[in-house]
XYZ file of C-alpha atoms in Angstrom:
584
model
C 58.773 110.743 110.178
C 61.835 110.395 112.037
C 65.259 108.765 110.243
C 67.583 107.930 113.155
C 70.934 108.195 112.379
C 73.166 105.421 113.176
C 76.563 105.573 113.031
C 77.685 102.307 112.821
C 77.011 102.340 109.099
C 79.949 100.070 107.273
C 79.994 102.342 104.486
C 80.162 105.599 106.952
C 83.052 104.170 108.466
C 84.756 103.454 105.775
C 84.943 107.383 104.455
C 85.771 108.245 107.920
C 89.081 105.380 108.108
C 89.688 106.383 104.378
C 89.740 110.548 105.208
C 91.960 109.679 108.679
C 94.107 107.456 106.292
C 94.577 110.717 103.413
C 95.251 112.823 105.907
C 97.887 110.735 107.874
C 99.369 109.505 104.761
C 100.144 113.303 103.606
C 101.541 113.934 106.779
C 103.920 111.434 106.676
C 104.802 112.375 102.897
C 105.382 115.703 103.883
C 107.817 114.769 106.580
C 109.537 112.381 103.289
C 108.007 109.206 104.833
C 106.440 106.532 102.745
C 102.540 107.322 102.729
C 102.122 103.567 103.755
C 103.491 103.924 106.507
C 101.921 107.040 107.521
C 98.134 104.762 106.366
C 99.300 102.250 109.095
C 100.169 104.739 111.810
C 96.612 106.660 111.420
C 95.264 103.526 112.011
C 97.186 102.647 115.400
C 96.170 105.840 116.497
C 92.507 105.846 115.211
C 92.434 102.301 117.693
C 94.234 103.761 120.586
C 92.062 107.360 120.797
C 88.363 107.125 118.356
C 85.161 106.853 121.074
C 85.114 102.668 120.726
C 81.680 102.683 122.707
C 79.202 104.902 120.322
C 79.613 108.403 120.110
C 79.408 109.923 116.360
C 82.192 108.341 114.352
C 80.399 105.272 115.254
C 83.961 103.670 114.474
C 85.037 100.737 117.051
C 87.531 98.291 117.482
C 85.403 95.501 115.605
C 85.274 97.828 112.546
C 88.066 96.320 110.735
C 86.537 93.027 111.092
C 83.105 94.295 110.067
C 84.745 95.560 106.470
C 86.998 92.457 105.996
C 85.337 91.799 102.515
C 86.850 95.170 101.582
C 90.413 93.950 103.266
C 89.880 90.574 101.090
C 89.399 92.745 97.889
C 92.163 94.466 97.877
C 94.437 91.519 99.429
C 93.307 89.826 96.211
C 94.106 92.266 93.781
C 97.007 92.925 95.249
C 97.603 88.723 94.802
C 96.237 89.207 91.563
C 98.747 91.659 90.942
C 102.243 90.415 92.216
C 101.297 86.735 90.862
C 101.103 89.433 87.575
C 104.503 90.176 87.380
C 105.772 87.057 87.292
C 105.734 86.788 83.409
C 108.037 84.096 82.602
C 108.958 85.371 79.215
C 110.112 88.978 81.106
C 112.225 87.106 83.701
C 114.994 85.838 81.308
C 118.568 85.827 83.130
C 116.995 86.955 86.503
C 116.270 82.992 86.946
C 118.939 81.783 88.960
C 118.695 85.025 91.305
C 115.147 84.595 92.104
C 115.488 80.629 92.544
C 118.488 81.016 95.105
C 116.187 83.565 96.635
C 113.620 81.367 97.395
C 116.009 78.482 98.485
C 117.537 81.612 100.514
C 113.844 82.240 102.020
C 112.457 78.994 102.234
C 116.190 77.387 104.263
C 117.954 80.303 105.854
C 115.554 82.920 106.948
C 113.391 80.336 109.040
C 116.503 78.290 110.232
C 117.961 81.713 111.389
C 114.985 82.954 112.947
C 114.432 79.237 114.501
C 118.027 79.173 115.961
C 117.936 82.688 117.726
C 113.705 82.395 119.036
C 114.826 78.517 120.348
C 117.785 79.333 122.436
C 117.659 82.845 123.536
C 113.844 83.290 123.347
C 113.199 80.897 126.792
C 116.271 83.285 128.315
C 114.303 86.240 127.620
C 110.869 84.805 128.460
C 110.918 80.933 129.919
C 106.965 81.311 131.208
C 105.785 81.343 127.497
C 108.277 80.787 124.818
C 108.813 76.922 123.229
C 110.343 75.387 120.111
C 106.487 74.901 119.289
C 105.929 78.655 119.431
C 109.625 78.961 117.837
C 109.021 76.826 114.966
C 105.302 78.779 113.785
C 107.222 81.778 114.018
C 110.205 81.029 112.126
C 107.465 79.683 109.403
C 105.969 83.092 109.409
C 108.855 85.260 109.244
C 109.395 84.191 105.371
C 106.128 85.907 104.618
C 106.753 89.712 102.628
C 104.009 92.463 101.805
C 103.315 92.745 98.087
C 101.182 95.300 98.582
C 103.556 97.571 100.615
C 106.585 96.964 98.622
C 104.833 97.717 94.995
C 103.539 100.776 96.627
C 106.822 102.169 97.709
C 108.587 100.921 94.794
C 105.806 102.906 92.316
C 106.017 105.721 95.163
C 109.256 105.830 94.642
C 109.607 105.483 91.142
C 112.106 103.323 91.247
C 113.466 100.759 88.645
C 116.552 98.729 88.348
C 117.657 94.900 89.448
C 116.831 95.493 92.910
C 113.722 96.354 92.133
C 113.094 93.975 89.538
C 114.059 91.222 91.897
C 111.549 92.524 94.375
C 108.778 92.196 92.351
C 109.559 88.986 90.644
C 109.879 87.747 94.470
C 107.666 89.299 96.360
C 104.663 86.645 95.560
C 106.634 83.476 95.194
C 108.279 83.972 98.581
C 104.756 84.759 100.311
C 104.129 80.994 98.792
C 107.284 79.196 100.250
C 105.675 81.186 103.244
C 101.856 79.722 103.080
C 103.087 76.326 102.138
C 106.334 76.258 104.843
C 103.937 77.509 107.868
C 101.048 75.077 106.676
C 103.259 72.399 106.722
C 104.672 73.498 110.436
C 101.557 73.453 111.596
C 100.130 70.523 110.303
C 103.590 68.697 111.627
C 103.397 70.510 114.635
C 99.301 68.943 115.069
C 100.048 65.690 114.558
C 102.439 65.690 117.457
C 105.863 65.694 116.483
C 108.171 66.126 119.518
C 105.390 64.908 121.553
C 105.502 60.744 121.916
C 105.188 60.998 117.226
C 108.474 60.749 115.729
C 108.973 63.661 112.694
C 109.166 60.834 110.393
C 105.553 59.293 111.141
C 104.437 63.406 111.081
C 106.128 64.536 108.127
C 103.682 62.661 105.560
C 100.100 64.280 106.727
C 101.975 67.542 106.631
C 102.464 67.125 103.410
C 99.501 65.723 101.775
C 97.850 68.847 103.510
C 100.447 71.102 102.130
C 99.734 69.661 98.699
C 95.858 69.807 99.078
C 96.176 73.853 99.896
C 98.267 74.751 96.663
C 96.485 71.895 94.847
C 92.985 73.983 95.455
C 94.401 77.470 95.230
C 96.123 76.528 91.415
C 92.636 75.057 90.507
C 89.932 77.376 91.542
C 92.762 80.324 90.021
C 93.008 78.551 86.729
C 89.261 77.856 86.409
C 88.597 81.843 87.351
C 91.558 83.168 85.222
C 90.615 80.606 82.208
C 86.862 81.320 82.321
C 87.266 85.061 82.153
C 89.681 84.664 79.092
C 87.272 82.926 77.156
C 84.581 85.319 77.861
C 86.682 88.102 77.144
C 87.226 86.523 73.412
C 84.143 85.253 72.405
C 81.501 87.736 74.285
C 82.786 90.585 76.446
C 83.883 93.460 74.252
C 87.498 94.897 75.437
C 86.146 97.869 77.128
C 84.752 95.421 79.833
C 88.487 93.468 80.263
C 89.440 94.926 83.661
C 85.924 94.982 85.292
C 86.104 91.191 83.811
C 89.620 90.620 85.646
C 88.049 92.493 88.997
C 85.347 89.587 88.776
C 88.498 87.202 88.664
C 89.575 88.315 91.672
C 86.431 88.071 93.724
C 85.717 84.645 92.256
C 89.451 83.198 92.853
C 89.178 84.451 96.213
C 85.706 83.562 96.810
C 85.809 80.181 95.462
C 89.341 79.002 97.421
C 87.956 80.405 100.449
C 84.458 78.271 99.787
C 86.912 75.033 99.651
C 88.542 75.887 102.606
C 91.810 77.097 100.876
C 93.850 79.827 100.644
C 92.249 83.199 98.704
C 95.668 84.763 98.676
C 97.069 81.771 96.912
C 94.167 81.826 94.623
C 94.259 85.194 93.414
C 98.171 85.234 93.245
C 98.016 81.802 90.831
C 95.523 83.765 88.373
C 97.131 86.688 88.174
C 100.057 84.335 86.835
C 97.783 82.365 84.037
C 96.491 85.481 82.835
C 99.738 87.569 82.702
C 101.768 84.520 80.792
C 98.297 83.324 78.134
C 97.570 87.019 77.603
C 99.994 89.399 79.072
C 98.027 92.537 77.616
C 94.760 91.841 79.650
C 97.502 92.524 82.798
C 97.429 95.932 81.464
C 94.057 96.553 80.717
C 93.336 96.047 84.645
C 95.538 97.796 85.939
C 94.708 100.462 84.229
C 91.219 100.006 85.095
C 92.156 100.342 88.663
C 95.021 102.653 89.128
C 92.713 105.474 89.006
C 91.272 104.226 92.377
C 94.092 102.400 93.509
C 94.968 105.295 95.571
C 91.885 105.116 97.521
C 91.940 101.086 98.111
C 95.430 101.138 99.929
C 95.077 104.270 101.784
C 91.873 102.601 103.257
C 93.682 99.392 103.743
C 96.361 100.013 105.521
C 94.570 102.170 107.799
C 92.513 99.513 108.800
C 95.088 97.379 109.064
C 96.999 99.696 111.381
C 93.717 99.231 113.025
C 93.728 95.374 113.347
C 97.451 96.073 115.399
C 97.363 96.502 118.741
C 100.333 98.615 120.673
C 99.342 97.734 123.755
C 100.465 94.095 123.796
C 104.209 94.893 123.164
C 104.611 96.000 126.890
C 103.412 92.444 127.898
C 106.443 90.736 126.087
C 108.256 93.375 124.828
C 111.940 91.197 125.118
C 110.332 88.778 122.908
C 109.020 91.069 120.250
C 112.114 92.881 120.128
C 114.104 89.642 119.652
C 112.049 88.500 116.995
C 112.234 91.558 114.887
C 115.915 91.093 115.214
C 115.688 87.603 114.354
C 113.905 87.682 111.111
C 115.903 91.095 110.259
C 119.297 88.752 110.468
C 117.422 86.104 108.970
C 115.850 87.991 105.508
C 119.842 89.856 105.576
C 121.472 86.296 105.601
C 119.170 84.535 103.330
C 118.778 87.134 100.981
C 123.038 88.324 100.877
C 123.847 84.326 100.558
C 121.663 83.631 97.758
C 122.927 87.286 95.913
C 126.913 86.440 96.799
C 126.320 82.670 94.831
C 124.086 84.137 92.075
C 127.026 87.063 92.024
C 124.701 89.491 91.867
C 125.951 92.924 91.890
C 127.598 94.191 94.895
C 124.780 96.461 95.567
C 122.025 94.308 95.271
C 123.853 91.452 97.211
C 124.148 93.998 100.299
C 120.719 95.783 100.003
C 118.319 92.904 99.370
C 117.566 92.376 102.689
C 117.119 95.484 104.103
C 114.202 95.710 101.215
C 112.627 92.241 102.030
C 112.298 93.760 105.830
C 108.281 94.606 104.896
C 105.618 92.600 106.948
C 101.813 92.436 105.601
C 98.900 90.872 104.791
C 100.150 87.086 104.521
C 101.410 87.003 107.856
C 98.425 88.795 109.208
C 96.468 85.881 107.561
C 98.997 82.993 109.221
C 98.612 84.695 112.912
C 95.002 84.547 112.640
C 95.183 80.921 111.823
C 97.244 79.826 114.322
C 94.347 81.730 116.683
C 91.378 79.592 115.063
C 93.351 76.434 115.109
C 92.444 74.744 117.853
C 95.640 72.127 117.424
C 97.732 75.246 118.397
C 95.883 76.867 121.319
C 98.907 75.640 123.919
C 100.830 78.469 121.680
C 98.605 80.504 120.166
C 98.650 83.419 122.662
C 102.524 83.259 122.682
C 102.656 83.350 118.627
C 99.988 85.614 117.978
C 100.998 88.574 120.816
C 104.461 88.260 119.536
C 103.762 88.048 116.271
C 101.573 90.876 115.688
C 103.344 93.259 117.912
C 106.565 92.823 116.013
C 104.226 93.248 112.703
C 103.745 96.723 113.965
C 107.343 97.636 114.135
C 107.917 96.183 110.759
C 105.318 97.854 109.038
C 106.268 100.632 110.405
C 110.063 100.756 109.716
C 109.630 98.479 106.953
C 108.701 100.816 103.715
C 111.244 102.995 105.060
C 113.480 100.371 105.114
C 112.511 99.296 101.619
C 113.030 103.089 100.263
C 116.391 103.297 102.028
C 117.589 100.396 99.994
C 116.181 101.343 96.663
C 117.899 104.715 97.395
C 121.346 103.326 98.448
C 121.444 101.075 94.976
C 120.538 104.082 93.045
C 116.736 103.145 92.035
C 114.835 105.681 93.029
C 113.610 108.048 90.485
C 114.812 105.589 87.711
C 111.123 104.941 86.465
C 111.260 108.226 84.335
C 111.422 107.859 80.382
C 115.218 107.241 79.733
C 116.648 106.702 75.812
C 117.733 103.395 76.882
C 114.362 101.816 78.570
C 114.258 99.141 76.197
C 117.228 97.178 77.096
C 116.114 95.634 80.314
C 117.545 92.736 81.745
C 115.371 90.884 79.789
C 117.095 91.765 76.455
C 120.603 91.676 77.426
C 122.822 88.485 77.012
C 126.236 88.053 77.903
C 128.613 85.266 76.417
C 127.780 85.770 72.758
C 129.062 83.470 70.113
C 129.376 83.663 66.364
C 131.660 83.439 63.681
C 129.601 85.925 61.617
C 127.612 88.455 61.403
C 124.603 86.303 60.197
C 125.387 83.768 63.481
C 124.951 87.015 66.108
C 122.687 88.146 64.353
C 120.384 85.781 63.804
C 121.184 85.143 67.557
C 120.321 87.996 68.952
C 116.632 88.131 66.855
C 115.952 85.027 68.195
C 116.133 86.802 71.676
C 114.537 89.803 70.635
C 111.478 87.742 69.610
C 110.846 85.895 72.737
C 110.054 89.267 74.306
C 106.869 90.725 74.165
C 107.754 94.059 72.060
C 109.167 92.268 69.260
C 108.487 93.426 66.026
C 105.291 92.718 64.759
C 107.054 91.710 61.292
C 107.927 87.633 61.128
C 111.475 87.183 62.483
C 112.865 85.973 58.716
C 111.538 89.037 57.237
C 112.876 91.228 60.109
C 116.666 89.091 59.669
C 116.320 90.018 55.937
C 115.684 93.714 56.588
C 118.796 93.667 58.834
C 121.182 91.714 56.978
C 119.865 93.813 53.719
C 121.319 97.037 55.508
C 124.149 95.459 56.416
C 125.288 94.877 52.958
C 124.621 98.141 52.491
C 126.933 99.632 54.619
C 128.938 98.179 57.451
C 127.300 99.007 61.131
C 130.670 97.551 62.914
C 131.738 100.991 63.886
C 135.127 99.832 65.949
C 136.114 99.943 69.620
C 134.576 96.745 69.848
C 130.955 97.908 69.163
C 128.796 96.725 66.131
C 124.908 98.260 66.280
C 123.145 96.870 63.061
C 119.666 97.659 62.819
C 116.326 97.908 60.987
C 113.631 100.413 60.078
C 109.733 98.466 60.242
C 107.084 100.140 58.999
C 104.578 99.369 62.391
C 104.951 99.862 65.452
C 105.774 103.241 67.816
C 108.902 102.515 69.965
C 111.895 101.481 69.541
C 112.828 98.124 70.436
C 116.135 95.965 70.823
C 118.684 93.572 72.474
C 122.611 93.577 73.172
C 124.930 90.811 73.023
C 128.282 91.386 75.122
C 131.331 88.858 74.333
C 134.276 88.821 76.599
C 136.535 86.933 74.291
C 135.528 89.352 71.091
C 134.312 88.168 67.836
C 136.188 89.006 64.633
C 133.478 90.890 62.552
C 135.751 92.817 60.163
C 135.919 95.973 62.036
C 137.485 98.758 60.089
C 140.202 99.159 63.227
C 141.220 95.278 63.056
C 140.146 94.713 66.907
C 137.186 92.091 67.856
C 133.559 93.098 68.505
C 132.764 93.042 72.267
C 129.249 94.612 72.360
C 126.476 93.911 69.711
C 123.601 96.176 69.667
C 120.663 95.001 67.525
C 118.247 97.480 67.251
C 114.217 97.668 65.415
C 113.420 100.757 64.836
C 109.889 101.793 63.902
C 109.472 104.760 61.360
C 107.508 106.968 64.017
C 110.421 106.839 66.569
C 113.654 107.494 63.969
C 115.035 110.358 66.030
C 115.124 108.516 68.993
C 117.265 105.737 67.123
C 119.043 108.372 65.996
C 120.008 109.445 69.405
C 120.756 105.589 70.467
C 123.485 105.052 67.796
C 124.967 108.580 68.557
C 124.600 108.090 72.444
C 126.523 104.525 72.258
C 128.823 105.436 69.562
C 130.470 108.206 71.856
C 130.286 106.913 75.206
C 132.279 103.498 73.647
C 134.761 105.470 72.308
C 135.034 108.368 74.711
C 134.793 106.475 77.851
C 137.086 104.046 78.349
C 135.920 103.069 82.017
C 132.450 102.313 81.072
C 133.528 100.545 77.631
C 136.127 97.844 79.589
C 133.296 97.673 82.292
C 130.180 96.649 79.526
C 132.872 94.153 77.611
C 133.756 92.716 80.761
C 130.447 92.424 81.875
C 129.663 88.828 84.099
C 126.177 89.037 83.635
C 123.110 90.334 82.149
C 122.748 91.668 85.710
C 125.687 93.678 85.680
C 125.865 94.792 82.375
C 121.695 96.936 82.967
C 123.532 98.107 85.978
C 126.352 99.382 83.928
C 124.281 100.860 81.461
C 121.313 102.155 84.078
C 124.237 103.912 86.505
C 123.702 107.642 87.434
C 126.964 107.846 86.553
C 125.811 107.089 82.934
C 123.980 109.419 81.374
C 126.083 110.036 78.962
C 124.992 107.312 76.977
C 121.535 106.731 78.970
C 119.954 109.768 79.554
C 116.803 111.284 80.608
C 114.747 111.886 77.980
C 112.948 114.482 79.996
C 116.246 116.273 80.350
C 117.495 116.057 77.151
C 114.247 117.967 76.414
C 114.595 120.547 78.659
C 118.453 120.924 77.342
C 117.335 121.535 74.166
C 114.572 124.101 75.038
């Protein structure tokens, strides 16, 4: 019996995309290129050379399109994801820097990109370009890629403010972007500018901006809610990430069934579930980092293929203006909000060069301005402009986005260091007391809103550290005071500093005021390394004088981590794989 062979096979193509995408990706790490980029580039060239009409690979220009439930899988876990990291609880002090950065995203990006597309864009191309066209894409510039900036970032092993900010962001902005173009279009429909005032077209935009998010928080909370509840009365923990996998098909399924957004969806779950139980966060990602690998590199290959090169010759001014436009718009937005949230210097000047990154979202918004049939007089204009300059920012954009994480001193920063636990989360600045029960007491009441608190109760854990107090003194002079605590459970160590400007008379044995408060809880497993905290902090305060008058006179949580997190500190904040080798 005779088995033809056919080699249009979904799953066939996808190994062959998925080997192309490996081997492009390894190319362009060799050559010290983000892989993502070099996914995205295979895939432009697997469109512009594979045999489209038969021949073995069977691969064809409708193949993306064929394995778009594949593309909507990993779209929503990479939703699922970035709506993930928005724990509230881990975002303490980085509040008013990511809500000026939306303000910055929602107001100055699109108005920027707006101004430049409306006047000079009918200079460069009067046939085709309008403020209709103009407005759509000024919507859709706001839109990021999660998914390409947490791979670089994790590519790059970067950590720091910059890249906390980025990933505390990166999902909220692509919302001001879903909800800003669905309102531009919906204005847009109902004729505004043509014989409707914006007045009379402003209130339908809404109500169908509300219905969108009003579905996608639903059907996520229902999915993310639903699994929870399985997961503590009848699915064993073993089974929590395939459990959170079926919360992304079903949030994405089920928003997409009501005629909303999946992205949304999936993005809105991974938020309930990482802020009612942050741990099952872990257990999924987990689950699917061993074959994370193999979703993106497929991904973004067929992505790449979804781009095609050959419509930039056909307006190439206007593509080339636009990628300007919404470069100077994501710089301006991004350095205004920084400069009033006086962020540090480097993060205000290298935020926007990281938000350059175009994916998925605005993939999703050009192919609804192509269905809608509200926008067809501008549909052609948008969507050849739109995707052509998406080529050129995926392409420059993760090299963009390691160029800044390099230039603020991020990359590489994700390796062990003695001072990990004292994020931005677990820093406050401005600390008050008249005694060392007040800051203390203080800072515990910070420590425990964290999620690696103690596990002791927070009275029993004051007791322990008021108990050594008594004992001996921890104020140790120059300003510094580090009391602590040994708990029995546990296995890291844990803490949180207090800086005061002013100084707080604690009794120090050298009669000056206590700038920096160091409240440390130490498990009995990891006693050396709180031996090597008091040691490390002890001489860089009192051996350094730079760094000292720099942490006392610290004007933020923000700038005191990016004291402490320098490369120019190691002193006090090591690598704890190079202390290691050191003392090998």
């Amino acid at each position: 019996m005779n088995y033809p062979f056919v080699p249009d096979d979904p799953l066939l193509q996808l190994a062959l995309v998925l080997v192309a995408g490996i081997l492009g990706g390894e190319l362009f790490s060799f050559l010290r290129m983000p892989r993502v980029t070099g996914w995205i580039a295979t895939g432009i060239l697997l469109r512009t050379t594979a045999p489209w009409h038969g021949g073995f690979s069977g691969l064809s220009a409708d193949t993306a399109g064929e394995l778009r439930p594949f593309m909507n899988f990993v779209l929503g876990y990479i939703a699922f994801t970035v709506g993930a990291a928005l724990h509230i609880a881990s975002l303490r002090n980085a509040e008013k820097r990511l809500g000026l950065l939306l303000l910055g995203e929602a107001i100055v990006t699109p108005s920027v990109v707006l101004a430049i597309m409306a006047v000079v864009g009918p200079l460069v191309a009067p046939e085709v370009m309008t403020l209709k066209a103009a407005v759509l894409l000024a919507a859709i510039a706001i839109a990021g890629a999660p998914g390409t900036t947490v791979l670089v970032i994790q590519e790059a092993r970067a950590r720091g403010i910059l890249t906390r900010t980025l990933l505390g962001a990166i999902a909220l902005i692509d919302m001001v972007a879903v909800g800003t173009f669905v309102f531009a279009a919906d204005f847009l429909a109902e004729g505004a500018g043509e014989g409707v005032s914006w007045l009379e077209a402003s209130p339908a935009a809404l109500v169908t901006v509300a219905r969108e998010f009003a579905i996608a928080v639903g059907v996520g909370a229902v999915s993310a809610f639903a699994a929870m509840g399985l997961t503590r009365t009848v699915i064993s923990p073993a089974f929590l990430g395939p459990t959170m996998v079926a919360v992304i098909l079903g949030a994405w399924g089920g928003a997409s069934g009501f005629g909303g957004s999946g992205i949304l969806a999936c993005t809105f779950a991974g938020i309930i579930v990482s802020n009612v139980r942050h741990d099952t966060v872990s257990s999924t990602q987990a689950y699917l980092h061993s074959i994370g690998a193999v979703l993106f590199a497929a991904f973004y290959t067929l992505a790449g293929m979804n781009l095609d090169v050959s419509i930039v010759t056909r307006v190439a001014g206007l593509v080339g203006l636009y990628f300007v436009a919404r470069f100077a718009g994501k710089y301006a937005g991004a350095y205004t909000a920084m400069s009033i949230a006086q962020a540090p210097d480097r993060i205000r000047n290298y935020l926007g060069m990281a938000l350059i990154p175009h994916g998925g979202v605005a993939v999703g918004l050009l192919l609804m301005v192509q269905s809608d049939p509200r926008l067809a007089d501008v549909a052609e204009t948008v969507t050849t402009v739109g995707l052509a300059a998406l080529v050129i920012n995926q392409l420059l954009g993760p090299s963009g986005l390691r160029l800044a994480l390099s230039h603020v001193g991020e990359v590489g920063m994700a390796a062990p260091r003695l001072l990990d636990f004292l994020d931005e989360n677990h820093i406050t600045v401005g600390i008050s007391g008249s005694t060392k029960e007040e800051v203390v007491r203080t800072l515990a009441a910070q420590l425990y809103t964290s999620n690696d608190h103690p596990s002791i109760p927070l009275e029993e854990f004051i007791e322990k550290v008021l108990e050594r107090e008594s004992l001996s003194s921890t104020v140790l002079g120059e300003g510094l005071m580090i009391p602590h605590a040994i708990i029995d459970e546990g296995d890291e160590i844990t803490g949180v500093l207090g800086v005061s400007t002013k100084g707080i008379d604690l009794g120090a044995p050298d009669g000056r005021p206590v700038h920096a408060i160091l409240l440390l809880a130490t498990p009995t497993a990891d006693r050396k390394r709180h031996l090597e905290v008091l040691a490390a902090f002890a001489r860089a305060i009192t051996r350094d004088v730079n760094l000292r008058e720099q942490l006392y006179h610290a004007r933020s949580a923000a700038h005191a981590y990016d004291i402490l997190h320098a490369e120019d500190a190691e002193d006090i904040n090591y690598f704890l794989e190079d202390a290691i080798t050191r003392s090998k």
